[in-house]
């Protein structure tokens, strides 16, 4: 997806180095990455992204480097097993992939994408599938120009992750959650806590009571709220505000005994049946990083309607995300 590789693309763009994008636009069999998966290959031979989890990346890198060297942009078909010897088993993800290999979008499209991602504004991005492979953008797919066969990606704004309590665990959660492409907001009414300097620059740290902030910034169904302050005067206000809205994941840190007390205090709160506590999956970890991993793992499971049990004990498709389809 464009969001996954765009920091790399933008850094090379600002440095004046060409970048070629390889984008998965079709597949006739199973695969580990959704349509729209993107690799970005720069002129200094560095690259980011993945189309298959490793099966075809070498082939795609060669094709992208050829375009960097002057070959024409094109759509190509690659198969994970095409370089195997006759007696070698093909990988399970053996379907043929259709890959669009073209230079990254020029200005002004580059800046439009950069701004939309930075401001978390929805954006529809289309690239034509015939020469000269033109790029176009619009606030919504319905507003894009008709350019014939094209691949379209809808870049949605990031869902928010509200961490209530500017604690050491919140700092680790905030750092780890960035890879999940969530906009992290840390809320704490205690001035000394928000001034800790423990949070990445990309995280919004706000000195505010959480319920008052939520009232000014209503939650959406794909947002998440986790209380971490261990202070009921702060956490309870956040939970009441979050449970009254549509947030898809509302969770509280603490022991089982602490959570029983919390349920008693919040017995009259609307939406109490949606409260998760203690937050996290049963990983048995003790460190802050292990606790953060446990909580984020549960959040991902809830996002995808899964239980978080071991993959070997289930039979559902490993990846629940819907694939992006070409227009």
PDB file of C-alpha atoms in Angstrom:
ATOM      1  CA  UNK A   1       0.000   0.000   0.000  1.00  0.00           C
ATOM      2  CA  UNK A   2       1.185   3.538  -0.645  1.00  0.00           C
ATOM      3  CA  UNK A   3       1.138   4.498   3.037  1.00  0.00           C
ATOM      4  CA  UNK A   4       3.592   1.709   3.876  1.00  0.00           C
ATOM      5  CA  UNK A   5       6.313   2.960   1.545  1.00  0.00           C
ATOM      6  CA  UNK A   6       5.549   6.661   1.262  1.00  0.00           C
ATOM      7  CA  UNK A   7       8.026   7.944   3.897  1.00  0.00           C
ATOM      8  CA  UNK A   8      10.761   6.226   1.867  1.00  0.00           C
ATOM      9  CA  UNK A   9       9.404   7.605  -1.418  1.00  0.00           C
ATOM     10  CA  UNK A  10       9.113  11.134  -0.035  1.00  0.00           C
ATOM     11  CA  UNK A  11      12.611  11.128   1.479  1.00  0.00           C
ATOM     12  CA  UNK A  12      14.170  10.187  -1.869  1.00  0.00           C
ATOM     13  CA  UNK A  13      11.933  12.649  -3.723  1.00  0.00           C
ATOM     14  CA  UNK A  14      13.176  15.486  -1.493  1.00  0.00           C
ATOM     15  CA  UNK A  15      16.749  14.329  -2.068  1.00  0.00           C
ATOM     16  CA  UNK A  16      16.234  14.419  -5.845  1.00  0.00           C
ATOM     17  CA  UNK A  17      16.662  10.667  -6.337  1.00  0.00           C
ATOM     18  CA  UNK A  18      14.327   8.802  -8.727  1.00  0.00           C
ATOM     19  CA  UNK A  19      12.090   6.077  -7.314  1.00  0.00           C
ATOM     20  CA  UNK A  20      10.242   3.330  -9.151  1.00  0.00           C
ATOM     21  CA  UNK A  21       7.122   1.729  -7.685  1.00  0.00           C
ATOM     22  CA  UNK A  22       6.153  -1.902  -8.243  1.00  0.00           C
ATOM     23  CA  UNK A  23       2.479  -2.408  -7.376  1.00  0.00           C
ATOM     24  CA  UNK A  24       0.499  -5.634  -7.156  1.00  0.00           C
ATOM     25  CA  UNK A  25      -2.544  -5.066  -9.379  1.00  0.00           C
ATOM     26  CA  UNK A  26      -3.758  -8.627  -9.987  1.00  0.00           C
ATOM     27  CA  UNK A  27      -3.297 -12.242  -8.958  1.00  0.00           C
ATOM     28  CA  UNK A  28      -4.789 -15.557 -10.092  1.00  0.00           C
ATOM     29  CA  UNK A  29      -4.029 -17.559  -6.969  1.00  0.00           C
ATOM     30  CA  UNK A  30      -3.438 -17.300  -3.219  1.00  0.00           C
ATOM     31  CA  UNK A  31      -0.911 -14.861  -1.845  1.00  0.00           C
ATOM     32  CA  UNK A  32       0.358 -13.320   1.356  1.00  0.00           C
ATOM     33  CA  UNK A  33      -0.110  -9.661   0.363  1.00  0.00           C
ATOM     34  CA  UNK A  34      -3.270  -7.846  -0.745  1.00  0.00           C
ATOM     35  CA  UNK A  35      -3.781  -6.142  -4.076  1.00  0.00           C
ATOM     36  CA  UNK A  36      -2.235  -2.707  -3.877  1.00  0.00           C
ATOM     37  CA  UNK A  37       0.861  -3.977  -2.055  1.00  0.00           C
ATOM     38  CA  UNK A  38       3.791  -1.843  -3.148  1.00  0.00           C
ATOM     39  CA  UNK A  39       7.571  -1.967  -3.384  1.00  0.00           C
ATOM     40  CA  UNK A  40       9.552   1.249  -3.773  1.00  0.00           C
ATOM     41  CA  UNK A  41      13.022   1.016  -5.313  1.00  0.00           C
ATOM     42  CA  UNK A  42      15.336   4.047  -5.296  1.00  0.00           C
ATOM     43  CA  UNK A  43      18.202   5.008  -7.565  1.00  0.00           C
ATOM     44  CA  UNK A  44      20.728   4.446  -4.739  1.00  0.00           C
ATOM     45  CA  UNK A  45      19.749   0.739  -4.784  1.00  0.00           C
ATOM     46  CA  UNK A  46      17.788   0.867  -1.510  1.00  0.00           C
ATOM     47  CA  UNK A  47      14.187  -0.322  -1.370  1.00  0.00           C
ATOM     48  CA  UNK A  48      11.168  -0.816   0.870  1.00  0.00           C
ATOM     49  CA  UNK A  49       7.956  -2.842   0.736  1.00  0.00           C
ATOM     50  CA  UNK A  50       6.851  -6.271  -0.359  1.00  0.00           C
ATOM     51  CA  UNK A  51       4.547  -7.851  -2.926  1.00  0.00           C
ATOM     52  CA  UNK A  52       4.580 -11.471  -1.834  1.00  0.00           C
ATOM     53  CA  UNK A  53       6.359 -11.745   1.479  1.00  0.00           C
ATOM     54  CA  UNK A  54       9.547 -12.854  -0.265  1.00  0.00           C
ATOM     55  CA  UNK A  55       8.556 -15.145  -3.154  1.00  0.00           C
ATOM     56  CA  UNK A  56       9.006 -12.722  -6.070  1.00  0.00           C
ATOM     57  CA  UNK A  57      10.841  -9.752  -4.634  1.00  0.00           C
ATOM     58  CA  UNK A  58      14.119 -10.574  -6.398  1.00  0.00           C
ATOM     59  CA  UNK A  59      12.385 -10.702  -9.783  1.00  0.00           C
ATOM     60  CA  UNK A  60      10.544  -7.443  -9.118  1.00  0.00           C
ATOM     61  CA  UNK A  61      13.702  -5.683  -7.938  1.00  0.00           C
ATOM     62  CA  UNK A  62      15.441  -6.537 -11.207  1.00  0.00           C
ATOM     63  CA  UNK A  63      12.494  -5.202 -13.219  1.00  0.00           C
ATOM     64  CA  UNK A  64      12.284  -1.995 -11.170  1.00  0.00           C
ATOM     65  CA  UNK A  65      16.022  -1.377 -11.482  1.00  0.00           C
ATOM     66  CA  UNK A  66      15.711  -1.791 -15.229  1.00  0.00           C
ATOM     67  CA  UNK A  67      13.109   0.986 -15.314  1.00  0.00           C
ATOM     68  CA  UNK A  68      15.398   3.161 -13.191  1.00  0.00           C
ATOM     69  CA  UNK A  69      18.095   2.518 -15.791  1.00  0.00           C
ATOM     70  CA  UNK A  70      15.851   3.688 -18.638  1.00  0.00           C
ATOM     71  CA  UNK A  71      13.553   0.799 -19.581  1.00  0.00           C
ATOM     72  CA  UNK A  72       9.930   1.684 -20.289  1.00  0.00           C
ATOM     73  CA  UNK A  73       7.320   1.403 -17.511  1.00  0.00           C
ATOM     74  CA  UNK A  74       5.153  -1.666 -18.007  1.00  0.00           C
ATOM     75  CA  UNK A  75       2.811  -4.251 -16.542  1.00  0.00           C
ATOM     76  CA  UNK A  76       4.481  -7.614 -16.097  1.00  0.00           C
ATOM     77  CA  UNK A  77       3.463 -11.069 -14.915  1.00  0.00           C
ATOM     78  CA  UNK A  78       5.610 -12.877 -12.365  1.00  0.00           C
ATOM     79  CA  UNK A  79       5.176 -16.227 -10.658  1.00  0.00           C
ATOM     80  CA  UNK A  80       6.829 -17.313  -7.403  1.00  0.00           C
ATOM     81  CA  UNK A  81       8.008 -20.606  -8.903  1.00  0.00           C
ATOM     82  CA  UNK A  82       9.288 -19.455 -12.284  1.00  0.00           C
ATOM     83  CA  UNK A  83      12.965 -19.706 -11.266  1.00  0.00           C
ATOM     84  CA  UNK A  84      12.664 -23.151  -9.686  1.00  0.00           C
ATOM     85  CA  UNK A  85      14.360 -26.196 -11.133  1.00  0.00           C
ATOM     86  CA  UNK A  86      12.004 -28.904 -12.476  1.00  0.00           C
ATOM     87  CA  UNK A  87      12.356 -31.120  -9.422  1.00  0.00           C
ATOM     88  CA  UNK A  88      11.849 -28.346  -6.830  1.00  0.00           C
ATOM     89  CA  UNK A  89       8.478 -27.884  -5.156  1.00  0.00           C
ATOM     90  CA  UNK A  90       6.641 -24.670  -5.940  1.00  0.00           C
ATOM     91  CA  UNK A  91       5.674 -22.473  -2.973  1.00  0.00           C
ATOM     92  CA  UNK A  92       2.082 -22.481  -1.759  1.00  0.00           C
ATOM     93  CA  UNK A  93       1.652 -18.894  -2.990  1.00  0.00           C
ATOM     94  CA  UNK A  94       2.256 -19.995  -6.588  1.00  0.00           C
ATOM     95  CA  UNK A  95      -0.353 -17.897  -8.381  1.00  0.00           C
ATOM     96  CA  UNK A  96       0.745 -15.563 -11.145  1.00  0.00           C
ATOM     97  CA  UNK A  97       1.035 -11.931 -10.061  1.00  0.00           C
ATOM     98  CA  UNK A  98       0.377  -8.909 -12.274  1.00  0.00           C
ATOM     99  CA  UNK A  99       2.708  -6.096 -11.318  1.00  0.00           C
ATOM    100  CA  UNK A 100       2.716  -2.497 -12.531  1.00  0.00           C
ATOM    101  CA  UNK A 101       6.245  -1.083 -12.608  1.00  0.00           C
ATOM    102  CA  UNK A 102       6.352   2.654 -13.118  1.00  0.00           C
ATOM    103  CA  UNK A 103       8.142   5.733 -11.762  1.00  0.00           C
ATOM    104  CA  UNK A 104       6.707   7.208  -8.583  1.00  0.00           C
ATOM    105  CA  UNK A 105       4.192   9.985  -9.288  1.00  0.00           C
ATOM    106  CA  UNK A 106       5.645  13.374 -10.234  1.00  0.00           C
ATOM    107  CA  UNK A 107       4.517  16.742  -8.937  1.00  0.00           C
ATOM    108  CA  UNK A 108       1.885  17.858  -8.192  1.00  0.00           C
ATOM    109  CA  UNK A 109       0.536  14.358  -7.471  1.00  0.00           C
ATOM    110  CA  UNK A 110       3.438  13.582  -5.133  1.00  0.00           C
ATOM    111  CA  UNK A 111       2.684  16.579  -2.925  1.00  0.00           C
ATOM    112  CA  UNK A 112      -1.034  15.857  -2.908  1.00  0.00           C
ATOM    113  CA  UNK A 113      -0.396  12.327  -1.618  1.00  0.00           C
ATOM    114  CA  UNK A 114       2.181  13.541   0.919  1.00  0.00           C
ATOM    115  CA  UNK A 115      -0.181  16.169   2.308  1.00  0.00           C
ATOM    116  CA  UNK A 116      -3.166  13.805   2.496  1.00  0.00           C
ATOM    117  CA  UNK A 117      -1.141  11.219   4.407  1.00  0.00           C
ATOM    118  CA  UNK A 118       0.297  13.819   6.773  1.00  0.00           C
ATOM    119  CA  UNK A 119      -3.128  15.301   7.492  1.00  0.00           C
ATOM    120  CA  UNK A 120      -4.972  11.964   7.551  1.00  0.00           C
ATOM    121  CA  UNK A 121      -7.351  13.049   4.825  1.00  0.00           C
ATOM    122  CA  UNK A 122      -8.974  10.428   2.580  1.00  0.00           C
ATOM    123  CA  UNK A 123      -7.679  10.380  -0.952  1.00  0.00           C
ATOM    124  CA  UNK A 124      -8.286   8.307  -4.066  1.00  0.00           C
ATOM    125  CA  UNK A 125      -5.164   7.670  -6.136  1.00  0.00           C
ATOM    126  CA  UNK A 126      -5.373   6.253  -9.660  1.00  0.00           C
ATOM    127  CA  UNK A 127      -2.638   5.202 -12.061  1.00  0.00           C
ATOM    128  CA  UNK A 128      -3.456   4.271 -15.634  1.00  0.00           C
ATOM    129  CA  UNK A 129      -2.574   0.806 -16.898  1.00  0.00           C
ATOM    130  CA  UNK A 130      -1.633   1.943 -20.399  1.00  0.00           C
ATOM    131  CA  UNK A 131       1.265   4.172 -21.486  1.00  0.00           C
ATOM    132  CA  UNK A 132       2.093   6.786 -20.334  1.00  0.00           C
ATOM    133  CA  UNK A 133       0.644   5.392 -17.060  1.00  0.00           C
ATOM    134  CA  UNK A 134      -0.775   8.719 -15.857  1.00  0.00           C
ATOM    135  CA  UNK A 135      -1.399   9.436 -12.167  1.00  0.00           C
ATOM    136  CA  UNK A 136      -4.405  11.314 -10.829  1.00  0.00           C
ATOM    137  CA  UNK A 137      -5.923  12.041  -7.431  1.00  0.00           C
ATOM    138  CA  UNK A 138      -9.267  13.158  -6.036  1.00  0.00           C
ATOM    139  CA  UNK A 139     -10.933  13.303  -2.611  1.00  0.00           C
ATOM    140  CA  UNK A 140     -13.072  10.309  -3.596  1.00  0.00           C
ATOM    141  CA  UNK A 141     -13.033   7.615  -6.270  1.00  0.00           C
ATOM    142  CA  UNK A 142     -16.207   9.000  -7.858  1.00  0.00           C
ATOM    143  CA  UNK A 143     -14.370  12.277  -8.584  1.00  0.00           C
ATOM    144  CA  UNK A 144     -11.452  10.710 -10.442  1.00  0.00           C
ATOM    145  CA  UNK A 145     -11.227  11.295 -14.210  1.00  0.00           C
ATOM    146  CA  UNK A 146     -12.021   8.386 -16.496  1.00  0.00           C
ATOM    147  CA  UNK A 147      -8.659   7.337 -17.935  1.00  0.00           C
ATOM    148  CA  UNK A 148      -9.571   3.878 -19.191  1.00  0.00           C
ATOM    149  CA  UNK A 149      -8.041   0.828 -17.495  1.00  0.00           C
ATOM    150  CA  UNK A 150      -6.511   1.898 -14.207  1.00  0.00           C
ATOM    151  CA  UNK A 151      -5.614   0.744 -10.737  1.00  0.00           C
ATOM    152  CA  UNK A 152      -7.177   2.769  -7.940  1.00  0.00           C
ATOM    153  CA  UNK A 153      -6.291   2.849  -4.270  1.00  0.00           C
ATOM    154  CA  UNK A 154      -8.369   4.613  -1.664  1.00  0.00           C
ATOM    155  CA  UNK A 155      -6.007   5.977   0.970  1.00  0.00           C
ATOM    156  CA  UNK A 156      -8.048   6.288   4.128  1.00  0.00           C
ATOM    157  CA  UNK A 157      -7.229   8.457   7.118  1.00  0.00           C
ATOM    158  CA  UNK A 158      -5.578   6.525   9.922  1.00  0.00           C
ATOM    159  CA  UNK A 159      -7.807   5.322  12.755  1.00  0.00           C
ATOM    160  CA  UNK A 160      -6.903   6.868  16.091  1.00  0.00           C
ATOM    161  CA  UNK A 161      -5.440   5.147  19.110  1.00  0.00           C
ATOM    162  CA  UNK A 162      -6.086   7.126  22.282  1.00  0.00           C
ATOM    163  CA  UNK A 163      -3.767   6.268  25.157  1.00  0.00           C
ATOM    164  CA  UNK A 164      -5.043   7.703  28.428  1.00  0.00           C
ATOM    165  CA  UNK A 165      -2.171   8.291  30.818  1.00  0.00           C
ATOM    166  CA  UNK A 166       1.298   9.444  29.720  1.00  0.00           C
ATOM    167  CA  UNK A 167       3.068   6.512  31.324  1.00  0.00           C
ATOM    168  CA  UNK A 168       6.156   4.507  30.416  1.00  0.00           C
ATOM    169  CA  UNK A 169       3.919   1.755  29.006  1.00  0.00           C
ATOM    170  CA  UNK A 170       2.068   4.369  26.937  1.00  0.00           C
ATOM    171  CA  UNK A 171       5.387   5.485  25.433  1.00  0.00           C
ATOM    172  CA  UNK A 172       6.198   1.939  24.310  1.00  0.00           C
ATOM    173  CA  UNK A 173       2.661   1.390  23.017  1.00  0.00           C
ATOM    174  CA  UNK A 174       2.846   4.645  21.080  1.00  0.00           C
ATOM    175  CA  UNK A 175       6.141   3.666  19.485  1.00  0.00           C
ATOM    176  CA  UNK A 176       4.992   0.173  18.517  1.00  0.00           C
ATOM    177  CA  UNK A 177       1.578   1.330  17.289  1.00  0.00           C
ATOM    178  CA  UNK A 178       3.071   3.545  14.590  1.00  0.00           C
ATOM    179  CA  UNK A 179       3.831   0.450  12.519  1.00  0.00           C
ATOM    180  CA  UNK A 180       0.097  -0.324  12.626  1.00  0.00           C
ATOM    181  CA  UNK A 181      -0.594   2.974  10.839  1.00  0.00           C
ATOM    182  CA  UNK A 182      -2.682   4.425  13.633  1.00  0.00           C
ATOM    183  CA  UNK A 183      -2.683   8.063  14.664  1.00  0.00           C
ATOM    184  CA  UNK A 184      -1.634   7.938  18.306  1.00  0.00           C
ATOM    185  CA  UNK A 185      -2.925  10.552  20.759  1.00  0.00           C
ATOM    186  CA  UNK A 186      -1.803  10.498  24.401  1.00  0.00           C
ATOM    187  CA  UNK A 187      -4.111  12.246  26.874  1.00  0.00           C
ATOM    188  CA  UNK A 188      -3.218  13.152  30.441  1.00  0.00           C
ATOM    189  CA  UNK A 189      -4.431  16.016  32.679  1.00  0.00           C
ATOM    190  CA  UNK A 190      -1.212  15.883  34.761  1.00  0.00           C
ATOM    191  CA  UNK A 191       1.304  18.468  33.483  1.00  0.00           C
ATOM    192  CA  UNK A 192       4.345  16.599  34.747  1.00  0.00           C
ATOM    193  CA  UNK A 193       3.393  13.461  32.833  1.00  0.00           C
ATOM    194  CA  UNK A 194       2.871  15.043  29.406  1.00  0.00           C
ATOM    195  CA  UNK A 195       6.219  16.808  29.733  1.00  0.00           C
ATOM    196  CA  UNK A 196       8.187  13.567  30.133  1.00  0.00           C
ATOM    197  CA  UNK A 197       9.724  13.679  26.646  1.00  0.00           C
ATOM    198  CA  UNK A 198       9.319   9.905  26.354  1.00  0.00           C
ATOM    199  CA  UNK A 199       7.093   9.937  23.277  1.00  0.00           C
ATOM    200  CA  UNK A 200       8.079   9.946  19.589  1.00  0.00           C
ATOM    201  CA  UNK A 201       7.735  13.267  17.784  1.00  0.00           C
ATOM    202  CA  UNK A 202       5.027  11.751  15.574  1.00  0.00           C
ATOM    203  CA  UNK A 203       2.749  11.180  18.585  1.00  0.00           C
ATOM    204  CA  UNK A 204       0.344  13.887  19.717  1.00  0.00           C
ATOM    205  CA  UNK A 205       0.661  14.362  23.493  1.00  0.00           C
ATOM    206  CA  UNK A 206      -2.167  16.455  24.923  1.00  0.00           C
ATOM    207  CA  UNK A 207      -2.549  17.964  28.384  1.00  0.00           C
ATOM    208  CA  UNK A 208      -6.300  17.458  28.845  1.00  0.00           C
ATOM    209  CA  UNK A 209      -8.952  15.494  30.679  1.00  0.00           C
ATOM    210  CA  UNK A 210      -9.770  12.594  28.343  1.00  0.00           C
ATOM    211  CA  UNK A 211     -13.558  12.930  28.455  1.00  0.00           C
ATOM    212  CA  UNK A 212     -13.353  16.618  27.583  1.00  0.00           C
ATOM    213  CA  UNK A 213     -10.988  15.908  24.690  1.00  0.00           C
ATOM    214  CA  UNK A 214     -13.240  13.118  23.376  1.00  0.00           C
ATOM    215  CA  UNK A 215     -16.231  15.475  23.519  1.00  0.00           C
ATOM    216  CA  UNK A 216     -14.346  17.878  21.245  1.00  0.00           C
ATOM    217  CA  UNK A 217     -13.016  15.101  18.976  1.00  0.00           C
ATOM    218  CA  UNK A 218     -15.785  12.486  18.589  1.00  0.00           C
ATOM    219  CA  UNK A 219     -14.610   8.933  18.149  1.00  0.00           C
ATOM    220  CA  UNK A 220     -15.196   6.810  15.065  1.00  0.00           C
ATOM    221  CA  UNK A 221     -15.993   3.101  14.849  1.00  0.00           C
ATOM    222  CA  UNK A 222     -12.412   2.166  13.958  1.00  0.00           C
ATOM    223  CA  UNK A 223     -10.851   4.206  16.767  1.00  0.00           C
ATOM    224  CA  UNK A 224      -9.483   2.612  19.936  1.00  0.00           C
ATOM    225  CA  UNK A 225      -9.147   3.825  23.519  1.00  0.00           C
ATOM    226  CA  UNK A 226      -6.881   2.271  26.157  1.00  0.00           C
ATOM    227  CA  UNK A 227      -6.655   3.597  29.708  1.00  0.00           C
ATOM    228  CA  UNK A 228      -3.248   3.304  31.333  1.00  0.00           C
ATOM    229  CA  UNK A 229      -3.017   5.911  34.099  1.00  0.00           C
ATOM    230  CA  UNK A 230      -3.952   3.578  37.005  1.00  0.00           C
ATOM    231  CA  UNK A 231      -5.866   6.562  38.403  1.00  0.00           C
ATOM    232  CA  UNK A 232      -9.651   5.953  38.446  1.00  0.00           C
ATOM    233  CA  UNK A 233     -10.276   9.698  38.443  1.00  0.00           C
ATOM    234  CA  UNK A 234      -8.698   9.829  34.979  1.00  0.00           C
ATOM    235  CA  UNK A 235      -9.397   6.380  33.552  1.00  0.00           C
ATOM    236  CA  UNK A 236     -13.071   6.202  34.517  1.00  0.00           C
ATOM    237  CA  UNK A 237     -13.865   9.514  32.855  1.00  0.00           C
ATOM    238  CA  UNK A 238     -12.179   8.298  29.672  1.00  0.00           C
ATOM    239  CA  UNK A 239     -13.991   4.955  29.716  1.00  0.00           C
ATOM    240  CA  UNK A 240     -17.412   6.512  30.231  1.00  0.00           C
ATOM    241  CA  UNK A 241     -16.855   8.856  27.299  1.00  0.00           C
ATOM    242  CA  UNK A 242     -15.444   6.123  25.046  1.00  0.00           C
ATOM    243  CA  UNK A 243     -18.093   3.498  25.828  1.00  0.00           C
ATOM    244  CA  UNK A 244     -20.844   5.998  25.077  1.00  0.00           C
ATOM    245  CA  UNK A 245     -19.522   6.346  21.531  1.00  0.00           C
ATOM    246  CA  UNK A 246     -18.830   3.974  18.625  1.00  0.00           C
ATOM    247  CA  UNK A 247     -15.128   3.205  19.248  1.00  0.00           C
ATOM    248  CA  UNK A 248     -14.427  -0.377  18.205  1.00  0.00           C
ATOM    249  CA  UNK A 249     -11.972  -1.167  21.007  1.00  0.00           C
ATOM    250  CA  UNK A 250     -12.218   0.209  24.532  1.00  0.00           C
ATOM    251  CA  UNK A 251      -9.850  -1.384  27.024  1.00  0.00           C
ATOM    252  CA  UNK A 252      -8.392  -0.783  30.461  1.00  0.00           C
ATOM    253  CA  UNK A 253      -5.086  -1.858  31.926  1.00  0.00           C
ATOM    254  CA  UNK A 254      -5.030  -3.553  35.316  1.00  0.00           C
ATOM    255  CA  UNK A 255      -5.361  -6.783  37.228  1.00  0.00           C
ATOM    256  CA  UNK A 256      -8.521  -8.856  37.351  1.00  0.00           C
ATOM    257  CA  UNK A 257      -9.195  -7.589  40.877  1.00  0.00           C
ATOM    258  CA  UNK A 258      -8.756  -3.996  39.718  1.00  0.00           C
ATOM    259  CA  UNK A 259     -11.110  -4.630  36.827  1.00  0.00           C
ATOM    260  CA  UNK A 260     -13.803  -6.057  39.122  1.00  0.00           C
ATOM    261  CA  UNK A 261     -13.653  -2.849  41.134  1.00  0.00           C
ATOM    262  CA  UNK A 262     -13.774  -0.841  37.925  1.00  0.00           C
ATOM    263  CA  UNK A 263     -16.915  -2.650  36.761  1.00  0.00           C
ATOM    264  CA  UNK A 264     -18.604  -1.849  40.054  1.00  0.00           C
ATOM    265  CA  UNK A 265     -17.780   1.843  39.718  1.00  0.00           C
ATOM    266  CA  UNK A 266     -18.993   1.921  36.112  1.00  0.00           C
ATOM    267  CA  UNK A 267     -22.069  -0.260  36.594  1.00  0.00           C
ATOM    268  CA  UNK A 268     -24.408   2.501  35.377  1.00  0.00           C
ATOM    269  CA  UNK A 269     -22.325   3.432  32.321  1.00  0.00           C
ATOM    270  CA  UNK A 270     -23.852   2.880  28.858  1.00  0.00           C
ATOM    271  CA  UNK A 271     -21.846   0.479  26.736  1.00  0.00           C
ATOM    272  CA  UNK A 272     -20.192  -1.295  29.663  1.00  0.00           C
ATOM    273  CA  UNK A 273     -20.542  -4.650  27.886  1.00  0.00           C
ATOM    274  CA  UNK A 274     -18.025  -3.405  25.293  1.00  0.00           C
ATOM    275  CA  UNK A 275     -15.291  -2.739  27.846  1.00  0.00           C
ATOM    276  CA  UNK A 276     -12.274  -5.047  27.640  1.00  0.00           C
ATOM    277  CA  UNK A 277     -10.352  -5.618  30.846  1.00  0.00           C
ATOM    278  CA  UNK A 278      -7.741  -6.559  31.661  1.00  0.00           C
ATOM    279  CA  UNK A 279      -6.481  -5.339  28.281  1.00  0.00           C
ATOM    280  CA  UNK A 280      -4.449  -7.701  26.134  1.00  0.00           C
ATOM    281  CA  UNK A 281      -4.007 -11.311  25.078  1.00  0.00           C
ATOM    282  CA  UNK A 282      -2.731 -14.016  27.410  1.00  0.00           C
ATOM    283  CA  UNK A 283       0.937 -14.021  26.351  1.00  0.00           C
ATOM    284  CA  UNK A 284       2.335 -14.413  29.855  1.00  0.00           C
ATOM    285  CA  UNK A 285       4.834 -11.580  29.375  1.00  0.00           C
ATOM    286  CA  UNK A 286       6.055  -9.371  32.199  1.00  0.00           C
ATOM    287  CA  UNK A 287       8.119  -6.581  30.618  1.00  0.00           C
ATOM    288  CA  UNK A 288       6.652  -3.327  29.365  1.00  0.00           C
ATOM    289  CA  UNK A 289       7.379  -4.307  25.757  1.00  0.00           C
ATOM    290  CA  UNK A 290       5.663  -7.678  26.225  1.00  0.00           C
ATOM    291  CA  UNK A 291       2.668  -5.970  27.816  1.00  0.00           C
ATOM    292  CA  UNK A 292       2.461  -3.529  24.910  1.00  0.00           C
ATOM    293  CA  UNK A 293       2.684  -6.394  22.418  1.00  0.00           C
ATOM    294  CA  UNK A 294      -0.128  -8.214  24.250  1.00  0.00           C
ATOM    295  CA  UNK A 295      -2.412  -5.172  24.106  1.00  0.00           C
ATOM    296  CA  UNK A 296      -1.713  -4.345  20.472  1.00  0.00           C
ATOM    297  CA  UNK A 297      -2.167  -7.987  19.488  1.00  0.00           C
ATOM    298  CA  UNK A 298      -5.639  -7.928  21.001  1.00  0.00           C
ATOM    299  CA  UNK A 299      -6.421  -4.674  19.209  1.00  0.00           C
ATOM    300  CA  UNK A 300      -5.435  -6.209  15.853  1.00  0.00           C
ATOM    301  CA  UNK A 301      -7.514  -9.304  16.591  1.00  0.00           C
ATOM    302  CA  UNK A 302     -10.578  -7.210  17.463  1.00  0.00           C
ATOM    303  CA  UNK A 303     -10.084  -5.070  14.346  1.00  0.00           C
ATOM    304  CA  UNK A 304     -10.232  -8.219  12.223  1.00  0.00           C
ATOM    305  CA  UNK A 305     -12.988 -10.014  14.123  1.00  0.00           C
ATOM    306  CA  UNK A 306     -10.639 -12.690  15.423  1.00  0.00           C
ATOM    307  CA  UNK A 307     -10.084 -14.263  18.833  1.00  0.00           C
ATOM    308  CA  UNK A 308      -6.297 -14.084  18.909  1.00  0.00           C
ATOM    309  CA  UNK A 309      -5.804 -17.820  19.380  1.00  0.00           C
ATOM    310  CA  UNK A 310      -2.831 -19.673  17.898  1.00  0.00           C
ATOM    311  CA  UNK A 311      -2.942 -20.021  14.107  1.00  0.00           C
ATOM    312  CA  UNK A 312      -2.187 -23.729  14.264  1.00  0.00           C
ATOM    313  CA  UNK A 313      -5.391 -24.245  16.275  1.00  0.00           C
ATOM    314  CA  UNK A 314      -7.672 -22.553  13.759  1.00  0.00           C
ATOM    315  CA  UNK A 315      -8.812 -23.011  10.164  1.00  0.00           C
ATOM    316  CA  UNK A 316      -9.818 -19.501   9.071  1.00  0.00           C
ATOM    317  CA  UNK A 317      -7.761 -17.702   6.409  1.00  0.00           C
ATOM    318  CA  UNK A 318      -4.628 -16.328   8.035  1.00  0.00           C
ATOM    319  CA  UNK A 319      -5.281 -12.804   6.775  1.00  0.00           C
ATOM    320  CA  UNK A 320      -8.698 -11.286   7.267  1.00  0.00           C
ATOM    321  CA  UNK A 321      -8.158  -7.972   5.444  1.00  0.00           C
ATOM    322  CA  UNK A 322     -10.122  -7.495   2.230  1.00  0.00           C
ATOM    323  CA  UNK A 323      -8.040  -7.003  -0.890  1.00  0.00           C
ATOM    324  CA  UNK A 324      -8.062  -3.832  -2.933  1.00  0.00           C
ATOM    325  CA  UNK A 325      -9.425  -4.369  -6.441  1.00  0.00           C
ATOM    326  CA  UNK A 326      -8.407  -2.563  -9.623  1.00  0.00           C
ATOM    327  CA  UNK A 327     -10.947  -0.311 -11.249  1.00  0.00           C
TER     328      UNK A 327
END
